[in-house]
mmCIF file of C-alpha atoms in Angstrom:
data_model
loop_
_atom_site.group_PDB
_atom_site.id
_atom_site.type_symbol
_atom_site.label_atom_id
_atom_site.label_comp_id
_atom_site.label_asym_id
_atom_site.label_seq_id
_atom_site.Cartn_x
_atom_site.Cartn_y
_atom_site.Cartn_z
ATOM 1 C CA UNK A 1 -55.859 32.461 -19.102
ATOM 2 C CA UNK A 2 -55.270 28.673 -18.857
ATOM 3 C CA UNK A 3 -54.798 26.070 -20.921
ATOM 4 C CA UNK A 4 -56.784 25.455 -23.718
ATOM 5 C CA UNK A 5 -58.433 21.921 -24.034
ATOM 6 C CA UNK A 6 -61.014 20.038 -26.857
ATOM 7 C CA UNK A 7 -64.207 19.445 -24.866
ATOM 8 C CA UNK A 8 -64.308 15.939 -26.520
ATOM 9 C CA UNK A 9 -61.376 15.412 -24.908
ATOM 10 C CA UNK A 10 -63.277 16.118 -21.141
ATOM 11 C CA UNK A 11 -65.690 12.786 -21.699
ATOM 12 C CA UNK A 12 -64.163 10.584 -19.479
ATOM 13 C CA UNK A 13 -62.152 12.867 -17.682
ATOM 14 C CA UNK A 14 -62.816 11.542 -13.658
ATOM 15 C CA UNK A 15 -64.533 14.117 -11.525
ATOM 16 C CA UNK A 16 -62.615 14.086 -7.884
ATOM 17 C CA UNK A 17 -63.507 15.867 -4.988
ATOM 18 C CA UNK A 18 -60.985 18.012 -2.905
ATOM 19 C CA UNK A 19 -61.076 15.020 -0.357
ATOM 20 C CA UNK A 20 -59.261 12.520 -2.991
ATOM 21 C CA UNK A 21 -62.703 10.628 -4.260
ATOM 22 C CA UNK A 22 -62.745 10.154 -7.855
ATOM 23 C CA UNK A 23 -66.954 10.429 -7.484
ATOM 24 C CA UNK A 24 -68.011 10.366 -11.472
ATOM 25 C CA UNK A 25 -66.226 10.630 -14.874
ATOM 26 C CA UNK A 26 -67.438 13.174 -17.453
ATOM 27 C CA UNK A 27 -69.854 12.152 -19.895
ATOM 28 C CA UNK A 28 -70.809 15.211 -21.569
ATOM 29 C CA UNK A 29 -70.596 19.000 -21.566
ATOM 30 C CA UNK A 30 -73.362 21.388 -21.745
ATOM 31 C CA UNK A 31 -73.108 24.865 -23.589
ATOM 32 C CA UNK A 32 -75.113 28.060 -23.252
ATOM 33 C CA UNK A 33 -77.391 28.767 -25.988
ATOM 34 C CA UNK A 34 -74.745 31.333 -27.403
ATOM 35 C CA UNK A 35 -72.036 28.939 -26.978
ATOM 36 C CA UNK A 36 -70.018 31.044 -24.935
ATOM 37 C CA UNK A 37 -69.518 29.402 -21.855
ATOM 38 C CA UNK A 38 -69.702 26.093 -20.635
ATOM 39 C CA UNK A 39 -72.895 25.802 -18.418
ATOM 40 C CA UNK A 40 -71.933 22.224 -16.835
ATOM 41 C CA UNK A 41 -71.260 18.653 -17.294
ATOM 42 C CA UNK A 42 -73.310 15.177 -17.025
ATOM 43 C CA UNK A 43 -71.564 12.154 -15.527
ATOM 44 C CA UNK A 44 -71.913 8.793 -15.588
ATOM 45 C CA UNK A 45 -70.645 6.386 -13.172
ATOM 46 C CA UNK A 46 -66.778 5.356 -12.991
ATOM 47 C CA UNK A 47 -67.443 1.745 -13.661
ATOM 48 C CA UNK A 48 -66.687 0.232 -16.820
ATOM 49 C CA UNK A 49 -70.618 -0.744 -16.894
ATOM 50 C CA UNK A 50 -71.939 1.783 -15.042
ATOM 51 C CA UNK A 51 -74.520 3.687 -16.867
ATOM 52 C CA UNK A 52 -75.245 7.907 -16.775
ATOM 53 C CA UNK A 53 -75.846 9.460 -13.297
ATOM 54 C CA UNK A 54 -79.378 10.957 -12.788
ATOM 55 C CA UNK A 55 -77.068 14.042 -11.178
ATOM 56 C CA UNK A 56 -74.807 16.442 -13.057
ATOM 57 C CA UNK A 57 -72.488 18.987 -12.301
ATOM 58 C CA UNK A 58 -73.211 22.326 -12.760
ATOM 59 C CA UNK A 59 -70.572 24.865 -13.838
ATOM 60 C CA UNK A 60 -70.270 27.002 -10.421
ATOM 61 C CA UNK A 61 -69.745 23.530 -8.329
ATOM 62 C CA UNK A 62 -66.090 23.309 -10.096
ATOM 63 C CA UNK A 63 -63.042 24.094 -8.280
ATOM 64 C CA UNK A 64 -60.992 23.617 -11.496
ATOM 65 C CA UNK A 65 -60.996 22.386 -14.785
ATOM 66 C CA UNK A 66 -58.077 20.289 -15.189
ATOM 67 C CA UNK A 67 -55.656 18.555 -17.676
ATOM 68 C CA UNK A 68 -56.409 15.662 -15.725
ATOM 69 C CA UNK A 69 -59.452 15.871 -13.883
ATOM 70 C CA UNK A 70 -62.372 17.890 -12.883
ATOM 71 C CA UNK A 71 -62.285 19.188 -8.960
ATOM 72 C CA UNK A 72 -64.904 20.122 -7.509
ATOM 73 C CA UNK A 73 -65.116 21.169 -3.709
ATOM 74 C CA UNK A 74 -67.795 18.974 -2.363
ATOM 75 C CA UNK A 75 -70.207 15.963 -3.359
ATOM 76 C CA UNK A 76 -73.295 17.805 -2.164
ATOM 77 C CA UNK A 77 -72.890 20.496 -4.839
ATOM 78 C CA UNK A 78 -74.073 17.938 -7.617
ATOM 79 C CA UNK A 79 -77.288 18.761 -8.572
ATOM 80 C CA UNK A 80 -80.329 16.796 -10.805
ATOM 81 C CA UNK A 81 -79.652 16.617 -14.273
ATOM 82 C CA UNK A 82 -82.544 18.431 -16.020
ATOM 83 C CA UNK A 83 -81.878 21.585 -13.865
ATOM 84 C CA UNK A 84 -77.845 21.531 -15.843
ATOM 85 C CA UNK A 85 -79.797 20.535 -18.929
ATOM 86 C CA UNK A 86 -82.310 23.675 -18.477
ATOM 87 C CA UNK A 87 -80.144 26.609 -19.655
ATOM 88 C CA UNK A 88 -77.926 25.010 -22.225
ATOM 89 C CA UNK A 89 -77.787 22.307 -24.615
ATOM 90 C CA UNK A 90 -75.222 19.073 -24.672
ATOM 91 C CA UNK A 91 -72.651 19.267 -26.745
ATOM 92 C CA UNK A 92 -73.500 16.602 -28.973
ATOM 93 C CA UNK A 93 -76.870 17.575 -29.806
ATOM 94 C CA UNK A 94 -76.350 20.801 -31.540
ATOM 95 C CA UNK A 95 -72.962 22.428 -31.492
ATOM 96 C CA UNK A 96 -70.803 19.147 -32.735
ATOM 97 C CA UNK A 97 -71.766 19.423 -36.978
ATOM 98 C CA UNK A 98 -72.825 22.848 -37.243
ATOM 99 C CA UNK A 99 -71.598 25.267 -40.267
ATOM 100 C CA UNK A 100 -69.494 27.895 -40.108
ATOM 101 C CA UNK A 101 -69.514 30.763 -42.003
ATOM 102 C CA UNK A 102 -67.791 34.331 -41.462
ATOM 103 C CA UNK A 103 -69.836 37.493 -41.621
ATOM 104 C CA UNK A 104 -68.692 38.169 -45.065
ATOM 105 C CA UNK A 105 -70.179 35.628 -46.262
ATOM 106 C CA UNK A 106 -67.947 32.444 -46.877
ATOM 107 C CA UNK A 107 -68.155 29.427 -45.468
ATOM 108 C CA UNK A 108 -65.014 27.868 -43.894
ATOM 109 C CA UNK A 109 -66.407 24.319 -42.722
ATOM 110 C CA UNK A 110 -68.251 22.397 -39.401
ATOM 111 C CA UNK A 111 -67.677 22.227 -36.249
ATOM 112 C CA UNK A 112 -65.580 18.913 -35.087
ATOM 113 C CA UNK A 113 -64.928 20.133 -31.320
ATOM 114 C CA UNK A 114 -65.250 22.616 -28.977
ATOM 115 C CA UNK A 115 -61.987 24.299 -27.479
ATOM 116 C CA UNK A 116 -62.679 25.692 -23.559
ATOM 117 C CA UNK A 117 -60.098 27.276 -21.316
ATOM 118 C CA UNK A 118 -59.220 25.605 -18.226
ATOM 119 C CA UNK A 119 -59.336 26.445 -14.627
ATOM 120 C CA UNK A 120 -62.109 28.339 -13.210
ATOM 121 C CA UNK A 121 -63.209 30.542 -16.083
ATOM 122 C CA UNK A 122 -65.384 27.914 -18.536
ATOM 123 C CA UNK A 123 -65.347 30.150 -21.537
ATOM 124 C CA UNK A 124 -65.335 28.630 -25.085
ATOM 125 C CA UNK A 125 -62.334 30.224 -26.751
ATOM 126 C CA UNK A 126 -62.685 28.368 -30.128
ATOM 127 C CA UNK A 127 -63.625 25.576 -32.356
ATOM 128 C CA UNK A 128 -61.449 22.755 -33.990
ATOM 129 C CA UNK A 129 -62.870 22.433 -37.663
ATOM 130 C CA UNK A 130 -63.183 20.768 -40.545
ATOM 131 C CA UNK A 131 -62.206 23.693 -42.749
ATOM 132 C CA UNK A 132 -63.402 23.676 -46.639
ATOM 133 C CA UNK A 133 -61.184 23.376 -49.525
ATOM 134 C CA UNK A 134 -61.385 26.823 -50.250
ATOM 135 C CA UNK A 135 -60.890 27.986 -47.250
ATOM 136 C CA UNK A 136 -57.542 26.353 -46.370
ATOM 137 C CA UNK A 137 -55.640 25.854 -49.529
ATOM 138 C CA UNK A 138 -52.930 23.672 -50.798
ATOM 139 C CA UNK A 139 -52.294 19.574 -51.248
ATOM 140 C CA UNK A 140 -55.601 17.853 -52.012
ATOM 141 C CA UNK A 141 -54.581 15.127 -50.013
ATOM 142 C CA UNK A 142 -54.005 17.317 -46.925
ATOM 143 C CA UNK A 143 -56.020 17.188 -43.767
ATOM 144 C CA UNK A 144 -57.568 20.660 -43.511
ATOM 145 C CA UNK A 145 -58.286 20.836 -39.769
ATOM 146 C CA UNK A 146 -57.575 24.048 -38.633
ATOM 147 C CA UNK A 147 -58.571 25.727 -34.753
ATOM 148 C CA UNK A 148 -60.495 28.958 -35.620
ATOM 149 C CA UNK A 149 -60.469 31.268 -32.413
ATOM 150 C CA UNK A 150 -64.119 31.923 -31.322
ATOM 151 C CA UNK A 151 -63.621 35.779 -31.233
ATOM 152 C CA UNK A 152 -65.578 37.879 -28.819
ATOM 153 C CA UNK A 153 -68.694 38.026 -31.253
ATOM 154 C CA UNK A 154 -70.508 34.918 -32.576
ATOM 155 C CA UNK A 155 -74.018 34.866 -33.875
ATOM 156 C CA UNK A 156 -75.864 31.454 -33.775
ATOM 157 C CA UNK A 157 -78.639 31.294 -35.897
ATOM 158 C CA UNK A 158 -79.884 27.336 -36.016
ATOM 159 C CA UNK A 159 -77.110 25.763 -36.440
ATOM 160 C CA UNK A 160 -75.099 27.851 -38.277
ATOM 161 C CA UNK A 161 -72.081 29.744 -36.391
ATOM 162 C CA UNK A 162 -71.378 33.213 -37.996
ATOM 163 C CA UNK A 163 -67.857 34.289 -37.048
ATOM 164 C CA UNK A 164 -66.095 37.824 -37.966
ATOM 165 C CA UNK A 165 -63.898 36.765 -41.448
ATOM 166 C CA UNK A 166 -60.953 38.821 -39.339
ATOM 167 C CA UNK A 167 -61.046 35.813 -36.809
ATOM 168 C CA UNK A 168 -61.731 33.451 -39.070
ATOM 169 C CA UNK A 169 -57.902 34.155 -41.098
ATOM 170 C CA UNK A 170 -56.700 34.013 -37.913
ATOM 171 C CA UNK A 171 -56.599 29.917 -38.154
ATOM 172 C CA UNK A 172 -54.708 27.973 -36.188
ATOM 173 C CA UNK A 173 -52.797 24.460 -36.990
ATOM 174 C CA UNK A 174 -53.179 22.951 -33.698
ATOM 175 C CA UNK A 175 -54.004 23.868 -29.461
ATOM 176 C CA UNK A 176 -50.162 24.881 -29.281
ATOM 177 C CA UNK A 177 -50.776 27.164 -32.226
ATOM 178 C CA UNK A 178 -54.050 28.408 -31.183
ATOM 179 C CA UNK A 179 -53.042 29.047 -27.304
ATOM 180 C CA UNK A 180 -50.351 31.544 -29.093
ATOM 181 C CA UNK A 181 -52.692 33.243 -31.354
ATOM 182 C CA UNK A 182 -54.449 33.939 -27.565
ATOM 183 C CA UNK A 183 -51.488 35.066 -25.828
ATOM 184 C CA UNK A 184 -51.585 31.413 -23.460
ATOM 185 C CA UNK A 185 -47.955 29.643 -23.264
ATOM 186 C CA UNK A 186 -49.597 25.964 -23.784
ATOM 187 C CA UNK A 187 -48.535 23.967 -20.523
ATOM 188 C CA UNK A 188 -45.850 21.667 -20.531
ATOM 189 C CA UNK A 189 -46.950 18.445 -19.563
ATOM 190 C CA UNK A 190 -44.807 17.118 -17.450
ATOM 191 C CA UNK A 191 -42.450 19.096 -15.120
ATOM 192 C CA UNK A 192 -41.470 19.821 -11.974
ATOM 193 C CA UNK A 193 -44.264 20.799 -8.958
ATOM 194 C CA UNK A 194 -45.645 24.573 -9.647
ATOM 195 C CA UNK B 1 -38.432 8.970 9.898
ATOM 196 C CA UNK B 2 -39.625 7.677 6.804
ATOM 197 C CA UNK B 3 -42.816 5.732 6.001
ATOM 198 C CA UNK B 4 -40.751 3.477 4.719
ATOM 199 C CA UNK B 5 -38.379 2.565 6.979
ATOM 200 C CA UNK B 6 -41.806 2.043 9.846
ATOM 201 C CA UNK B 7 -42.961 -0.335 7.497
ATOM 202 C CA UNK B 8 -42.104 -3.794 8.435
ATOM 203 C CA UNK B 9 -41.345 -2.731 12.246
ATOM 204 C CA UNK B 10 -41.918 -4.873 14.819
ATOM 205 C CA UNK B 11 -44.824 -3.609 17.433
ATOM 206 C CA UNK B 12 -44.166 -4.231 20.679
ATOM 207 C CA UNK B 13 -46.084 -4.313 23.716
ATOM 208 C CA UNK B 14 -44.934 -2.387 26.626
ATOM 209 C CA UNK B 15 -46.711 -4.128 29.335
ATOM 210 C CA UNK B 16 -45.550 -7.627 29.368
ATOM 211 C CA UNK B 17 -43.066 -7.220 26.350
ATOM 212 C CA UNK B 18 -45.434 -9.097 23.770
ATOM 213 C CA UNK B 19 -45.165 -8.870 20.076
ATOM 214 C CA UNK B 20 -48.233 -7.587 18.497
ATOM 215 C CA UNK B 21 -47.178 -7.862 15.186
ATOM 216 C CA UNK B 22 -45.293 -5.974 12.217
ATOM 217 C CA UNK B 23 -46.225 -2.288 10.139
ATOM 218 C CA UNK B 24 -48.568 -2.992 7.183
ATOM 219 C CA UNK B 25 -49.254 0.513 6.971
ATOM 220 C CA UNK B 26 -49.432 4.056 8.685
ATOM 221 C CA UNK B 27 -53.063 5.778 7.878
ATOM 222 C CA UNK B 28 -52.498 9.851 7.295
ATOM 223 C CA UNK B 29 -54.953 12.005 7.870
ATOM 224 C CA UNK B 30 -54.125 14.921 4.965
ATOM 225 C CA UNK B 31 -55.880 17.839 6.312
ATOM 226 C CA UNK B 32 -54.215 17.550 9.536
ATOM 227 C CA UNK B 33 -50.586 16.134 8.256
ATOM 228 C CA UNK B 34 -50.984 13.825 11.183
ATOM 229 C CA UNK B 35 -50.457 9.766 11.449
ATOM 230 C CA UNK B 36 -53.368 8.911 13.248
ATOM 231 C CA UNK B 37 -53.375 5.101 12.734
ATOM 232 C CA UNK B 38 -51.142 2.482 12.367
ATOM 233 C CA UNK B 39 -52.414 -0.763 10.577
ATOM 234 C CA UNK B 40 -50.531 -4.026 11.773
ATOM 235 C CA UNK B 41 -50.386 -7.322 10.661
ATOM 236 C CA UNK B 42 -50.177 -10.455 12.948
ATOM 237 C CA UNK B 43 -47.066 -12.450 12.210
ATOM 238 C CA UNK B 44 -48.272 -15.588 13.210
ATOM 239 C CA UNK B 45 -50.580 -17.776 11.061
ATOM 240 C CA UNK B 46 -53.413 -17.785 12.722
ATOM 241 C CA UNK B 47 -53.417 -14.670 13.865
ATOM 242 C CA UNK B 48 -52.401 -13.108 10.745
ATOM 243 C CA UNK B 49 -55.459 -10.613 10.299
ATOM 244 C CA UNK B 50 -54.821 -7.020 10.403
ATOM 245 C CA UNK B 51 -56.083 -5.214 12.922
ATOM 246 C CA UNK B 52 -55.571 -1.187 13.479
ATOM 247 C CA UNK B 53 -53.718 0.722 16.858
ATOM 248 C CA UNK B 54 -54.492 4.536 17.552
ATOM 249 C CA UNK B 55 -51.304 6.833 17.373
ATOM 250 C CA UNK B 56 -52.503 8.247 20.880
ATOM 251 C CA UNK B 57 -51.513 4.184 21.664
ATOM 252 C CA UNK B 58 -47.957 3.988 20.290
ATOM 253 C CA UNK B 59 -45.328 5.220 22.906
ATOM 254 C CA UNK B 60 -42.209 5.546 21.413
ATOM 255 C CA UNK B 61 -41.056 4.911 17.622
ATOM 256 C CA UNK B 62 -37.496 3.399 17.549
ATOM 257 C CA UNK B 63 -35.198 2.357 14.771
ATOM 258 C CA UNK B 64 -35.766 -1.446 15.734
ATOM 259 C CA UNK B 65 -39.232 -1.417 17.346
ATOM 260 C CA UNK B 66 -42.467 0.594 17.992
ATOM 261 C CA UNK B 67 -43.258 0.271 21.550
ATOM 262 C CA UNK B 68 -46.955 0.666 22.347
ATOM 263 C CA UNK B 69 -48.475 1.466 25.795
ATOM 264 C CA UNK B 70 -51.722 -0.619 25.085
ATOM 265 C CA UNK B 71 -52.725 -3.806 22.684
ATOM 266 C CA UNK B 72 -56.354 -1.573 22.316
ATOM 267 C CA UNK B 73 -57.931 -1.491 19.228
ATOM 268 C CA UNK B 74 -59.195 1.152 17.297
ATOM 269 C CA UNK B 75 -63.094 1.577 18.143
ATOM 270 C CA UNK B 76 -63.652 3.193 14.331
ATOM 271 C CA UNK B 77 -61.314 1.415 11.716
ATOM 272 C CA UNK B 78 -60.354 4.588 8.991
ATOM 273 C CA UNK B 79 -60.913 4.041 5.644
ATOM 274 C CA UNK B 80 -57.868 1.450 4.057
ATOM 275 C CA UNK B 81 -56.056 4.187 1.961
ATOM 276 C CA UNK B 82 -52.357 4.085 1.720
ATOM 277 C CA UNK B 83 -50.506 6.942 0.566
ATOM 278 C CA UNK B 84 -47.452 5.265 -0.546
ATOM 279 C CA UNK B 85 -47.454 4.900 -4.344
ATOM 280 C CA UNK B 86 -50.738 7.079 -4.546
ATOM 281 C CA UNK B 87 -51.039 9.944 -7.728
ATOM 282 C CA UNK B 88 -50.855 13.134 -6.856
ATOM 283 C CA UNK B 89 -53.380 15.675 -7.971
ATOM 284 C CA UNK B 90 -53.133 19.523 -7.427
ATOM 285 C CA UNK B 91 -56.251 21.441 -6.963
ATOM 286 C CA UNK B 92 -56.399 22.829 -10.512
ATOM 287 C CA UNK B 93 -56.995 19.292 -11.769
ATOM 288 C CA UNK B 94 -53.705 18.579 -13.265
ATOM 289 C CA UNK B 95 -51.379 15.191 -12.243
ATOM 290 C CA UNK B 96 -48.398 15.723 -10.288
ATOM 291 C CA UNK B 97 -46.553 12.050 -10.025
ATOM 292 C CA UNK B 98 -47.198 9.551 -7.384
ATOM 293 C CA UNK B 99 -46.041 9.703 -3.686
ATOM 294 C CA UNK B 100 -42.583 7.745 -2.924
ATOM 295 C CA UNK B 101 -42.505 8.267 0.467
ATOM 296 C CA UNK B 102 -43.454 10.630 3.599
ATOM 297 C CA UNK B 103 -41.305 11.953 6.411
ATOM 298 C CA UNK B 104 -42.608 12.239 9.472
ATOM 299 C CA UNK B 105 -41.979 13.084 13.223
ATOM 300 C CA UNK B 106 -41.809 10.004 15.281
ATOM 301 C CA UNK B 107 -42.338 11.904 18.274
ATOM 302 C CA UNK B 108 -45.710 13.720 17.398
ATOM 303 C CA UNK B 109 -46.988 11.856 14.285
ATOM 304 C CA UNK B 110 -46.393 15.037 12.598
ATOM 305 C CA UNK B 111 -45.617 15.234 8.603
ATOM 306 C CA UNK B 112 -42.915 17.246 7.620
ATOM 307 C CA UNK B 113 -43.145 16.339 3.625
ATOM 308 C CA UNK B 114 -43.559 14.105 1.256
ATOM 309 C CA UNK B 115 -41.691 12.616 -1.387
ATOM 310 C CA UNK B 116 -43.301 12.230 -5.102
ATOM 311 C CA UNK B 117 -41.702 11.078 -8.807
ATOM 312 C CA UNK B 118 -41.854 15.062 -9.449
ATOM 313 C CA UNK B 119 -40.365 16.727 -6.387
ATOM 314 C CA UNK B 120 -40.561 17.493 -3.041
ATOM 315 C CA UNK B 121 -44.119 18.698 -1.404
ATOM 316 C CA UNK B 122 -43.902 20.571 1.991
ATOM 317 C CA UNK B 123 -46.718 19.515 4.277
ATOM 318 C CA UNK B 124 -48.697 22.131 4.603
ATOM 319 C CA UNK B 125 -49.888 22.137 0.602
ATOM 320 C CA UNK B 126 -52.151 18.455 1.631
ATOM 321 C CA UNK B 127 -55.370 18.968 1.115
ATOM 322 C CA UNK B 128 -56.713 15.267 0.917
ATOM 323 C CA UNK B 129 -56.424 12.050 0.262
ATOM 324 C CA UNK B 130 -58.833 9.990 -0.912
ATOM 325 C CA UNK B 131 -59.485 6.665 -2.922
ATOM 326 C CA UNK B 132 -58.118 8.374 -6.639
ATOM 327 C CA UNK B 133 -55.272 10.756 -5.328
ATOM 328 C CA UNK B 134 -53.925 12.931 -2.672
ATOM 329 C CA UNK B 135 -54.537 16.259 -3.181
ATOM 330 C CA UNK B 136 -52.442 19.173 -2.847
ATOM 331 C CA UNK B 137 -52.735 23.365 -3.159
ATOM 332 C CA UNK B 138 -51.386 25.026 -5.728
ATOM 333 C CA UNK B 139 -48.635 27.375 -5.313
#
């Protein structure tokens, strides 16, 4: 598996071809109705004023997801928005807010991100959340963010995410932590060439 | 030879001895590993436009001089991208540095490997360069 990254963190992120043309920047990413998988991406223009793109990348067009950019093999392969749109839903409008409760029952908090593996695979492998008192104890006056791995069974019923409790003690601190839990060493940032 | 030591070179015309002008810059072509410009720069005032010379044009690089067989001009300028100083981007999508200089055969054009702020890249791993980075394969 590759690295793990926050899909907040992708808006932004410039979309280059393999030719060397930084051709869009990622504006947001589109889920799957289950969120499972990452379906694609919309752009918007690389400009500091430039507005959204009326084309959007879908998920098969990617070469790689990167730590520093998305590739993608060929400027042709972009495709009108609303046909990306179709299957899935943008992050923002659903996902980002919902509850989260485990299958026993309790509720451990809402969803602040969305954690996706890198490289070619587009799965959703967690969520970064804003956990509830109860769930993570200790100092009041601690931040209770916690990465909750997503588990391989998730039931979405409005927007509520119901996760198995057994995943849900499996909390994380941070991505470090939370690449561990899933057997990923966390890439080193810098380094020599590969 | 270095792309940094043909930078600043004198270009000399064959016929007649002429100086055309100095190296700006030599244009790569990544998926070949080929120089297939050069770009030069008049030296005198008025005629201190660029203008751009075919490799099939130069005839021998030297340590003092490029010697070209013609003063013809490129019919199709290439696009004005130099790879010296540009970031390097593997195909996964992850930043590799920033290019410090190429090696090259003087004879044939031919790359032999570049130089970046993380290492040493063998040719054959360009995939392309465009206006945000020069791309390479992943091992």
């Amino acid at each position: 598996m590759h690295e793990p990254m926050t899909v907040r963190s992708l808006t932004t992120r410039p979309v280059v071809t393999l030719g060397g043309d930084a051709v869009a920047q990622v504006k947001d990413t589109v889920l799957d109705a289950g969120a499972g998988h990452v379906t694609g991406f919309t752009l918007s223009g690389r400009g500091l004023l430039s507005g959204a793109l009326k084309r959007a990348l879908p998920w098969p067009a990617v070469h790689s997801l990167g730590h520093d950019a998305v590739m993608i093999r060929d400027l042709r392969d972009l495709t009108p928005a609303a046909v990306v749109m179709a299957g899935g839903e943008a992050l923002r409008s659903r996902v980002l807010g919902a509850r989260v409760v485990t299958d026993a029952g309790t509720e451990v908090g809402t969803v602040l991100d969305v954690v996706v593996e890198g490289g070619t695979g587009g799965r959703v492998v967690g969520f970064r959340i804003a956990a509830r008192k109860a769930f993570v104890p200790g100092s009041r006056h601690r931040r209770r963010r916690v990465y909750v791995p997503r588990g391989e069974t998730l039931d979405v019923c409005g927007r509520t995410l119901v996760i198995p409790a057994e995943t849900a003690r499996r909390a994380a601190e941070d991505l470090r932590d939370l690449a561990a839990r899933l057997g990923v060493s966390h890439a080193a940032r810098k380094g020599p060439l590969p | 030879m270095l792309f940094s030591r043909l930078v600043g070179l004198p270009v000399v015309s064959l016929a007649g001895g002429a100086e055309l002008g100095v190296v700006r810059s030599p244009v790569l072509d990544a998926g070949s590993g080929l120089v297939t410009h050069l770009r030069i720069r008049g030296r005198l005032r008025p005629a201190r436009k660029e203008t751009v010379l075919a490799w099939d044009a130069v005839h021998a690089v030297g340590p003092e001089a490029v010697l070209v067989r013609s003063a013809v001009r490129s019919p199709v300028p290439p696009p004005r991208l130099d790879v010296l100083g540009r970031r390097v981007l593997t195909e996964t999508g992850d930043e590799r540095g920033t290019v410090l200089d190429v090696v090259f055969d003087p004879s044939t054009g031919r790359v032999l490997a570049l130089f970046t702020t993380h290492g040493e890249l063998p040719a054959h791993r360009l995939l392309g360069l465009g206006d945000y980075a020069l791309v390479v394969r992943a091992v």
